[in-house]
mmCIF file of C-alpha atoms in Angstrom:
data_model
loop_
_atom_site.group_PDB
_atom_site.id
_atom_site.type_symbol
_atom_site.label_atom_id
_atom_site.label_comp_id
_atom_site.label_asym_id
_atom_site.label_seq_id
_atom_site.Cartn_x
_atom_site.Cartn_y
_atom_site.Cartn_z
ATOM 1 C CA UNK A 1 8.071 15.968 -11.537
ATOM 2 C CA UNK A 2 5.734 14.812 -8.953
ATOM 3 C CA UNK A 3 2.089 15.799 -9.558
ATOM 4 C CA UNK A 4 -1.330 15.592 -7.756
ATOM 5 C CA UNK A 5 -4.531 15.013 -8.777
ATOM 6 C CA UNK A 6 -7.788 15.609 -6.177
ATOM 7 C CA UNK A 7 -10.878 13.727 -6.803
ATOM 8 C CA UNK A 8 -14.505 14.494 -5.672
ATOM 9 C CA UNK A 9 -15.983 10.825 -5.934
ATOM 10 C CA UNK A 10 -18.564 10.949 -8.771
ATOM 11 C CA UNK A 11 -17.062 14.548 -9.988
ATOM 12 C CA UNK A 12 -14.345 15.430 -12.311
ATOM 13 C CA UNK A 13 -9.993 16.362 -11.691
ATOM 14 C CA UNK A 14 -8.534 19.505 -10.254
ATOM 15 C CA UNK A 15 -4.626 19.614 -9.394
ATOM 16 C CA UNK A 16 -3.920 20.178 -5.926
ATOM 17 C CA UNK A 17 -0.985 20.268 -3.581
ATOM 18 C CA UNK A 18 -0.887 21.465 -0.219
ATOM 19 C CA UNK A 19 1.321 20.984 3.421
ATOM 20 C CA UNK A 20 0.485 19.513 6.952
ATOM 21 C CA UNK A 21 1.492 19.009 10.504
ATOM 22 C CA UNK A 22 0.936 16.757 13.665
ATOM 23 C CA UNK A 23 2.824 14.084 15.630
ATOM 24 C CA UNK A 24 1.859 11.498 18.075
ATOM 25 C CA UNK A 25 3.276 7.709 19.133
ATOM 26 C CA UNK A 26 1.499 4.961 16.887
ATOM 27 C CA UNK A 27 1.357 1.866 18.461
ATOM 28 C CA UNK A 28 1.310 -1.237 16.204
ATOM 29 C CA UNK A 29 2.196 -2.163 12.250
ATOM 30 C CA UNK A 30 1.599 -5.451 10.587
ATOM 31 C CA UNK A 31 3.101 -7.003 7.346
ATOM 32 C CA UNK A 32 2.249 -9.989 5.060
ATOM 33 C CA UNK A 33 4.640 -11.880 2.913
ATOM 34 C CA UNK A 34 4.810 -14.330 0.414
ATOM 35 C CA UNK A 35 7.599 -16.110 -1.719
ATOM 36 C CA UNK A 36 6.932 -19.730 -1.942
ATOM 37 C CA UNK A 37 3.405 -20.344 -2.981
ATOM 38 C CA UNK A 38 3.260 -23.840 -1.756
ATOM 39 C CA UNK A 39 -0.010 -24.559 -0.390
ATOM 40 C CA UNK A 40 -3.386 -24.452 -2.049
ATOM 41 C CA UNK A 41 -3.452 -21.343 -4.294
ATOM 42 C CA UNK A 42 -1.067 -20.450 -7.102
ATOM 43 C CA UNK A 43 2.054 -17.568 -7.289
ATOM 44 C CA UNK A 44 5.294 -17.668 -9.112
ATOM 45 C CA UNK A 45 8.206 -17.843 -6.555
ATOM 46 C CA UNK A 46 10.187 -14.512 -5.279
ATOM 47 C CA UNK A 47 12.393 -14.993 -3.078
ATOM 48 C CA UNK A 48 13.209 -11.704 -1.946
ATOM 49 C CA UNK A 49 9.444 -10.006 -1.253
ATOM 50 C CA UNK A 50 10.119 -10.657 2.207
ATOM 51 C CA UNK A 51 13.174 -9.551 2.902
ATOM 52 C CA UNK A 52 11.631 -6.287 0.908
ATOM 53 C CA UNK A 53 8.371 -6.761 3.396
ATOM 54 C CA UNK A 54 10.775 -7.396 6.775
ATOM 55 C CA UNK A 55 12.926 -4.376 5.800
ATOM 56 C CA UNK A 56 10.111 -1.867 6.090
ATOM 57 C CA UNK A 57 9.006 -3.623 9.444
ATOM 58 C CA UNK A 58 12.019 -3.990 11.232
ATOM 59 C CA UNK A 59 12.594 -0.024 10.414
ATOM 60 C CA UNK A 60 9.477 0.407 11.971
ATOM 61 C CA UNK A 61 9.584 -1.881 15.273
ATOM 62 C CA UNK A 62 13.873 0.424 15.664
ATOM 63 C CA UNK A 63 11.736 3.874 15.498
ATOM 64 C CA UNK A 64 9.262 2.162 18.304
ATOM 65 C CA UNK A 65 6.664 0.756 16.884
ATOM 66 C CA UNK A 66 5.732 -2.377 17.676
ATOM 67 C CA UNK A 67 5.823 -5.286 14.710
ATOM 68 C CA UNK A 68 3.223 -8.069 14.168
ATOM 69 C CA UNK A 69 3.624 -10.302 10.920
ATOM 70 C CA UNK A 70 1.948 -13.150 9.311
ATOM 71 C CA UNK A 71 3.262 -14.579 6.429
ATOM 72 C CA UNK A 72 3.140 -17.827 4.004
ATOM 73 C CA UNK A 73 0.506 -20.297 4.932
ATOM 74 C CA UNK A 74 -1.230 -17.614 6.886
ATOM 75 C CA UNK A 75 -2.062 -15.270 4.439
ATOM 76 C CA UNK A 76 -5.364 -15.981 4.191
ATOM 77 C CA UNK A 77 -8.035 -13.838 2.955
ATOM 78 C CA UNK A 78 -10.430 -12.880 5.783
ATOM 79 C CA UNK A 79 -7.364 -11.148 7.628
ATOM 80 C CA UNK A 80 -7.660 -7.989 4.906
ATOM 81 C CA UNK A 81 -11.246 -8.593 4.118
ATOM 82 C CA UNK A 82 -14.035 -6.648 6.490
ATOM 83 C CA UNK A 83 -16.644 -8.484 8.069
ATOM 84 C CA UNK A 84 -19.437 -6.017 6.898
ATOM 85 C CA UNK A 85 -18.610 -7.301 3.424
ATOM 86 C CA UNK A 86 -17.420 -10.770 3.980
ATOM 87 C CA UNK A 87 -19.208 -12.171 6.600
ATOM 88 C CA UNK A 88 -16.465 -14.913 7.538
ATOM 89 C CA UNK A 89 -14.147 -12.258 7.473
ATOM 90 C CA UNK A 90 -12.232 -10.577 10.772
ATOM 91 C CA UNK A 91 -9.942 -7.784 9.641
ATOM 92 C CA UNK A 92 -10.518 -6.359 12.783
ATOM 93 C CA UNK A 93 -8.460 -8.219 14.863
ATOM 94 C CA UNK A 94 -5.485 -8.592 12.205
ATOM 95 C CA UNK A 95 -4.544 -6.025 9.940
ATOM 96 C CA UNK A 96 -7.487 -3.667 10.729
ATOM 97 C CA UNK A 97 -5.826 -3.610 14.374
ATOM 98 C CA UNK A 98 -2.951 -1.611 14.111
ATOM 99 C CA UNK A 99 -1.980 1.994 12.784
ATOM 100 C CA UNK A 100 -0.464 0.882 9.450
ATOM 101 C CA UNK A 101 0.356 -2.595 7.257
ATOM 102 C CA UNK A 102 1.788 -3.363 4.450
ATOM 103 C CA UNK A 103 1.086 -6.484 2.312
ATOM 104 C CA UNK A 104 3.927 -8.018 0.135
ATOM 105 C CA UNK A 105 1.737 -10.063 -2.708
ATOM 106 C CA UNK A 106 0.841 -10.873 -6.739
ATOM 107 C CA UNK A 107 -1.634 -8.765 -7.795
ATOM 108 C CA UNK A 108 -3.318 -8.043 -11.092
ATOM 109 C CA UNK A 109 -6.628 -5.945 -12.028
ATOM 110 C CA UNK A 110 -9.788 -8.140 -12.204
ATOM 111 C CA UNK A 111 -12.941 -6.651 -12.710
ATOM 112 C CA UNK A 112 -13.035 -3.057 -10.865
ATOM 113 C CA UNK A 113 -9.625 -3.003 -9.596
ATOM 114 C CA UNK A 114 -6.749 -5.034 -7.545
ATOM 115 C CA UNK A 115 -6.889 -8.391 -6.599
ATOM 116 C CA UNK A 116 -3.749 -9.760 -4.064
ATOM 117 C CA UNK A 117 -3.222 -13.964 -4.731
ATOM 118 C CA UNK A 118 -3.333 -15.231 -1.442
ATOM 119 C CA UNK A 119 -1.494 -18.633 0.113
ATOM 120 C CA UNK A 120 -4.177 -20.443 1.785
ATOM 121 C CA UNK A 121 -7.557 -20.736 0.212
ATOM 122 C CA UNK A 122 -9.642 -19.642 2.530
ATOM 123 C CA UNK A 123 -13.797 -19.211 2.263
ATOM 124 C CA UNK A 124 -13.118 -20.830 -0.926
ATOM 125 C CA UNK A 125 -10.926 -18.068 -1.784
ATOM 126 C CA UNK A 126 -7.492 -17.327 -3.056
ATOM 127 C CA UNK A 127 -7.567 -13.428 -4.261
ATOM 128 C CA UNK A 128 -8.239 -10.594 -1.944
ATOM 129 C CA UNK A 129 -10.127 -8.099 -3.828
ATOM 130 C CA UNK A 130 -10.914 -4.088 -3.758
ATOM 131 C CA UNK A 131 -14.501 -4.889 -2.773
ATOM 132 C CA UNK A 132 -13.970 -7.134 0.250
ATOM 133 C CA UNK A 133 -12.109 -3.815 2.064
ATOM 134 C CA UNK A 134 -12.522 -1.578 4.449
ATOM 135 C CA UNK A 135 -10.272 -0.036 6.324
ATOM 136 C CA UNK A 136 -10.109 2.032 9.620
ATOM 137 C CA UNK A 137 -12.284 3.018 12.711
ATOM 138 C CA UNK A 138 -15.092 3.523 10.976
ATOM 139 C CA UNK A 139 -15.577 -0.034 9.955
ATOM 140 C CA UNK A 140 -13.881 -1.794 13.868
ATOM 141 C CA UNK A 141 -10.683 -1.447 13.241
ATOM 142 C CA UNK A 142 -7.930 1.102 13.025
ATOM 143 C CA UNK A 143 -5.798 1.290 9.928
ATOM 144 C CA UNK A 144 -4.520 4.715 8.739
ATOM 145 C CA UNK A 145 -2.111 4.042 6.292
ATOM 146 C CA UNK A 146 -1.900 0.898 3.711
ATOM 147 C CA UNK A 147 0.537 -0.243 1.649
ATOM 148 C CA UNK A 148 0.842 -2.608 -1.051
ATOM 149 C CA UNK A 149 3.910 -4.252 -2.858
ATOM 150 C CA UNK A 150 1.955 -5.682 -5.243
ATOM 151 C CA UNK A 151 1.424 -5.163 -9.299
ATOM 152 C CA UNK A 152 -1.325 -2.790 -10.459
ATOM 153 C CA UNK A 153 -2.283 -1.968 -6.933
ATOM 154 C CA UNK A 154 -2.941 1.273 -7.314
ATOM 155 C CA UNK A 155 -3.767 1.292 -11.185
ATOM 156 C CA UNK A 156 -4.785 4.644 -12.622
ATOM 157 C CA UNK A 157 -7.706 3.715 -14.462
ATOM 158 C CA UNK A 158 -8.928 1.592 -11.317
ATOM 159 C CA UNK A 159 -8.013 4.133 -8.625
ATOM 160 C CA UNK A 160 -11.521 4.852 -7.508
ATOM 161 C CA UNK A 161 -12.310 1.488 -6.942
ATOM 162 C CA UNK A 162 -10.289 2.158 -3.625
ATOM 163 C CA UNK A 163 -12.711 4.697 -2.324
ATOM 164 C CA UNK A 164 -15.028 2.064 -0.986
ATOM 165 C CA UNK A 165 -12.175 0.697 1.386
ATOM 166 C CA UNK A 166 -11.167 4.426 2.097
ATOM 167 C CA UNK A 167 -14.917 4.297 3.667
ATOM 168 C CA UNK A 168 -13.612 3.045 6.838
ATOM 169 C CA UNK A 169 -11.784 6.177 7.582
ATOM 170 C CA UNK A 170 -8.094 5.091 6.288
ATOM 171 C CA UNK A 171 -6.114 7.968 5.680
ATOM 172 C CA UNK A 172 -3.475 6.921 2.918
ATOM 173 C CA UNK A 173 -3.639 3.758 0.536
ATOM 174 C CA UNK A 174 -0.269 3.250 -1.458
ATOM 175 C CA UNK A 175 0.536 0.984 -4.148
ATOM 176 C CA UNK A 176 1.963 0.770 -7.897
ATOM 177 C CA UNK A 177 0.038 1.434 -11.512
ATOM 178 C CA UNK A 178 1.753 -1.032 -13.547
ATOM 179 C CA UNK A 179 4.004 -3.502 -12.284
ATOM 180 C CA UNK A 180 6.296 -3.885 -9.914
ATOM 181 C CA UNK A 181 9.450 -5.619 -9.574
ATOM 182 C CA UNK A 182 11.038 -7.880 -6.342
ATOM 183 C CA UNK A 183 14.794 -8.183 -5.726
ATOM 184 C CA UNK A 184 17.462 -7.535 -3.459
ATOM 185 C CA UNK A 185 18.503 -4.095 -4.682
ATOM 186 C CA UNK A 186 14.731 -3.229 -3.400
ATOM 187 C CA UNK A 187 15.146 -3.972 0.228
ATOM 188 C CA UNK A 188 16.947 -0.791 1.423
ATOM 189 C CA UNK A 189 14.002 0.820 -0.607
ATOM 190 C CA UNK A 190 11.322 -0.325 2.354
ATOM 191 C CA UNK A 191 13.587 0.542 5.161
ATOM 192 C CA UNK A 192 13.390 3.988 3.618
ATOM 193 C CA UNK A 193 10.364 4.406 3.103
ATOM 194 C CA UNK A 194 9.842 3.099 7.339
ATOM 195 C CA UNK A 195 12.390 6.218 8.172
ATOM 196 C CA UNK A 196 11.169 9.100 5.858
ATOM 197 C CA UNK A 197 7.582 8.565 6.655
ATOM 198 C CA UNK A 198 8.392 8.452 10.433
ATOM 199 C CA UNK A 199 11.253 11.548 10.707
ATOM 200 C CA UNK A 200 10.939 13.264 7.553
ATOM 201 C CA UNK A 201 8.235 13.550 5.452
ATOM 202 C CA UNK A 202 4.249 12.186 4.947
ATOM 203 C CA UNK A 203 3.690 8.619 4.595
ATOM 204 C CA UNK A 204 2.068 9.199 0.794
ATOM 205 C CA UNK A 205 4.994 11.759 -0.003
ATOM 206 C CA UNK A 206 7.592 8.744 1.382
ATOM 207 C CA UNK A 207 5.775 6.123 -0.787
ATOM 208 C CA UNK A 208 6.090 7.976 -4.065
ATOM 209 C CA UNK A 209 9.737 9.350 -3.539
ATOM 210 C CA UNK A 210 11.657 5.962 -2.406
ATOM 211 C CA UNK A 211 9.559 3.165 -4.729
ATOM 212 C CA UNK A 212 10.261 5.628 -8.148
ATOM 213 C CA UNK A 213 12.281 4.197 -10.661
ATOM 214 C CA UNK A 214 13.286 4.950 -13.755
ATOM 215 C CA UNK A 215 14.782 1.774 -15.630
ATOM 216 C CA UNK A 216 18.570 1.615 -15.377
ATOM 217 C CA UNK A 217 21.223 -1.405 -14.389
ATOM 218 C CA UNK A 218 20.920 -1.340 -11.182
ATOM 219 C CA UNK A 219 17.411 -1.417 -11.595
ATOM 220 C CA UNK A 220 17.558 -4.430 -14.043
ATOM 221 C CA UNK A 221 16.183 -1.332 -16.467
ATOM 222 C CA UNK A 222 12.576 -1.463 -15.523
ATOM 223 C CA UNK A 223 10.542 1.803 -14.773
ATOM 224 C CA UNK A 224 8.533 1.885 -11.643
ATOM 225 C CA UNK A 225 5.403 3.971 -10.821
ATOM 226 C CA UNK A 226 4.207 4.268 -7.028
ATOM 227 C CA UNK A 227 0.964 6.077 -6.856
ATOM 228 C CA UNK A 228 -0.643 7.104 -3.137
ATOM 229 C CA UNK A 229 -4.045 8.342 -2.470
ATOM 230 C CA UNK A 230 -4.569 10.525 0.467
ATOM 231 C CA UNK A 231 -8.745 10.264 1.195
ATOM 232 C CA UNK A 232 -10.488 12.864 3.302
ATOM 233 C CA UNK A 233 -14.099 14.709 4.242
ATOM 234 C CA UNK A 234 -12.564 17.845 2.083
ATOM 235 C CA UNK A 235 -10.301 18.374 -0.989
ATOM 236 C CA UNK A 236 -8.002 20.160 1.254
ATOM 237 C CA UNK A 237 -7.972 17.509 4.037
ATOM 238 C CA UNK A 238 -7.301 14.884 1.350
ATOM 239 C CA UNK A 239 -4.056 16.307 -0.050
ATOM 240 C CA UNK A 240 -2.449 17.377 3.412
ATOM 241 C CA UNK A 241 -3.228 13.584 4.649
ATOM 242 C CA UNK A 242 -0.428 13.005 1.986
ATOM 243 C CA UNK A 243 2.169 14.900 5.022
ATOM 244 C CA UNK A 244 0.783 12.862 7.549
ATOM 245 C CA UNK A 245 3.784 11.087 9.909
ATOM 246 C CA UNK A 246 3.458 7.343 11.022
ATOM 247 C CA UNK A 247 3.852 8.411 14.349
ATOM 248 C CA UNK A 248 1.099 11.274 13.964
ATOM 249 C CA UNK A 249 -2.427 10.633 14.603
ATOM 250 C CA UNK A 250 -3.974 12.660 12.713
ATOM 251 C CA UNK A 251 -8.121 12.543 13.109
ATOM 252 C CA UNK A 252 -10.326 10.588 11.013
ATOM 253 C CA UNK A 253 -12.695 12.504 8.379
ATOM 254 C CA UNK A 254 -15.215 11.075 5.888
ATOM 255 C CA UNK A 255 -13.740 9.638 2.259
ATOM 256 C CA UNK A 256 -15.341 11.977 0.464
ATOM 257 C CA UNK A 257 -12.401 13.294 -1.450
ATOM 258 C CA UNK A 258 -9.005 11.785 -2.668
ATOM 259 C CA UNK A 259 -5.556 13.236 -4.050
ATOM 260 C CA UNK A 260 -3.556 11.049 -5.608
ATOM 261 C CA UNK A 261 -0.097 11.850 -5.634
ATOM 262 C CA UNK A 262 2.555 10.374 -8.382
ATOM 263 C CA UNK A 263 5.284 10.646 -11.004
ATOM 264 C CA UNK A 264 4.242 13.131 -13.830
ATOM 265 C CA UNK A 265 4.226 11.147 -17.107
ATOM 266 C CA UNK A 266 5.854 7.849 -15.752
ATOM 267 C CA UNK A 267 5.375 4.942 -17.991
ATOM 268 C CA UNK A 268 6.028 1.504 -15.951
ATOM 269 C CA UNK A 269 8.188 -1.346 -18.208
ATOM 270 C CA UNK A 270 5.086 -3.353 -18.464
ATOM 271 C CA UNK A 271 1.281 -3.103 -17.263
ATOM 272 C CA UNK A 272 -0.864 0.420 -17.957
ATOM 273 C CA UNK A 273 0.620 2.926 -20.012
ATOM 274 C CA UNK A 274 1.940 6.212 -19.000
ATOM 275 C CA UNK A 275 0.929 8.475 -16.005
ATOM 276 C CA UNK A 276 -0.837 11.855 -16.368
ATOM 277 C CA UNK A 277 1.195 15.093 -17.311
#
């Protein structure tokens, strides 16, 4: 069953679930892949994330978008880290410039929330964290929907860690509580996800319905949980976000409210317990 739950940042949980509309052109969408951590900062190899990561752009650049990648050596972590916050940082020209991106990484839950192990040590850094984000027009750039293939990205627990990137005016951030998993019976998965959230449904909806597993051999029997968080000036706003189209352009409205949409009670094969009822 999928479920919602709407946050007021500093107040308590409501369930909410409600529909949208609109549909414009986007312009741009960016990915970031890793398999081979070979330079100066540490990963275990996988060789498929991206494959996984090129699937879900090349859907995008056939629907007419157009693609823009950096991967390997040049994921590096002032690309996804704002300015404002990082001062050597310039997400603004890189990911923060186009209408949505999706980063293909390790991560793990250090301190308030995610941190993404980068390739190339950069600022004397090799993990991205939570607190170095922001992401949209209200912070230079332009980002309205983010997506992470990445472990404990969107951890339940840690969830409203991501309201302080959501400050920028980002629209939908997607990711995984618990871990999850990379291999070639995933690919198809991201090209998916590229088509529904263009043609068929929102971007948050897409994220939730096409990552979703529940452990079985063709899934080398691991459960998955994708969580998305749709972030808006209302707790209406915030939930119909969740319907929001790639190729919409919806307006930008203050973070002051999230829903985060996800399996009811899934339980992911390793990394944070079950989901909410």
């Amino acid at each position: 069953m999928k479920a919602t739950r709407k946050t007021l940042l500093g107040a308590g949980l409501v369930l909410a679930l409600l529909g949208g509309a609109g549909n414009a052109l986007a312009d741009s969408v960016w990915s970031s892949a890793i398999t081979k951590w070979d330079g100066d900062c540490s990963g275990s190899q996988r060789d498929w994330w991206d494959d996984m990561c090129m699937a879900w752009r090349h859907e995008m650049a056939d629907r007419g978008f157009v693609p823009v990648w950096e991967n390997f050596q040049l994921v590096k972590v002032g690309k996804y880290a704002d300015p404002s916050i990082t001062s050597w940082a310039y997400d603004n020209s890189r990911m923060d410039a186009h209408d949505a991106g999706l980063i293909c990484t390790h991560g793990s839950i250090d301190g308030p929330g995610w941190v993404g192990t980068m390739h190339t040590r950069e600022g004397g850094e090799c993990g991205l964290n939570v607190n170095q984000m922001k992401l949209g027009k209200a912070s230079g750039g332009r980002l309205r929907f983010f997506h992470m293939s990445s472990c404990q990205s969107m951890q339940w627990d840690n969830r409203l860690s991501w309201f302080g990137a959501a400050k920028g005016g980002v629209h939908v951030i997607a990711g995984f509580h618990g871990l999850m998993y990379i291999g070639s019976q995933y690919v198809d998965e991201y090209e998916e996800l590229a088509a529904d959230g263009t043609v068929s449904k929102g971007v948050g909806k897409a994220w939730v319905d096409n990552m979703h597993h529940v452990d079985h051999w063709y899934n080398s029997y691991k459960t998955i949980c994708p969580v998305a968080m749709g972030f808006g000036n209302t707790a209406a706003r915030s939930a119909d976000v969740l319907n929001e189209r790639y190729a919409s352009k919806w307006s930008d409205t203050a973070a002051n409210w999230a829903t985060t949409r996800y399996i009811s009670g899934c339980d992911p094969s390793t990394g944070g317990g079950a989901l909410p009822n």
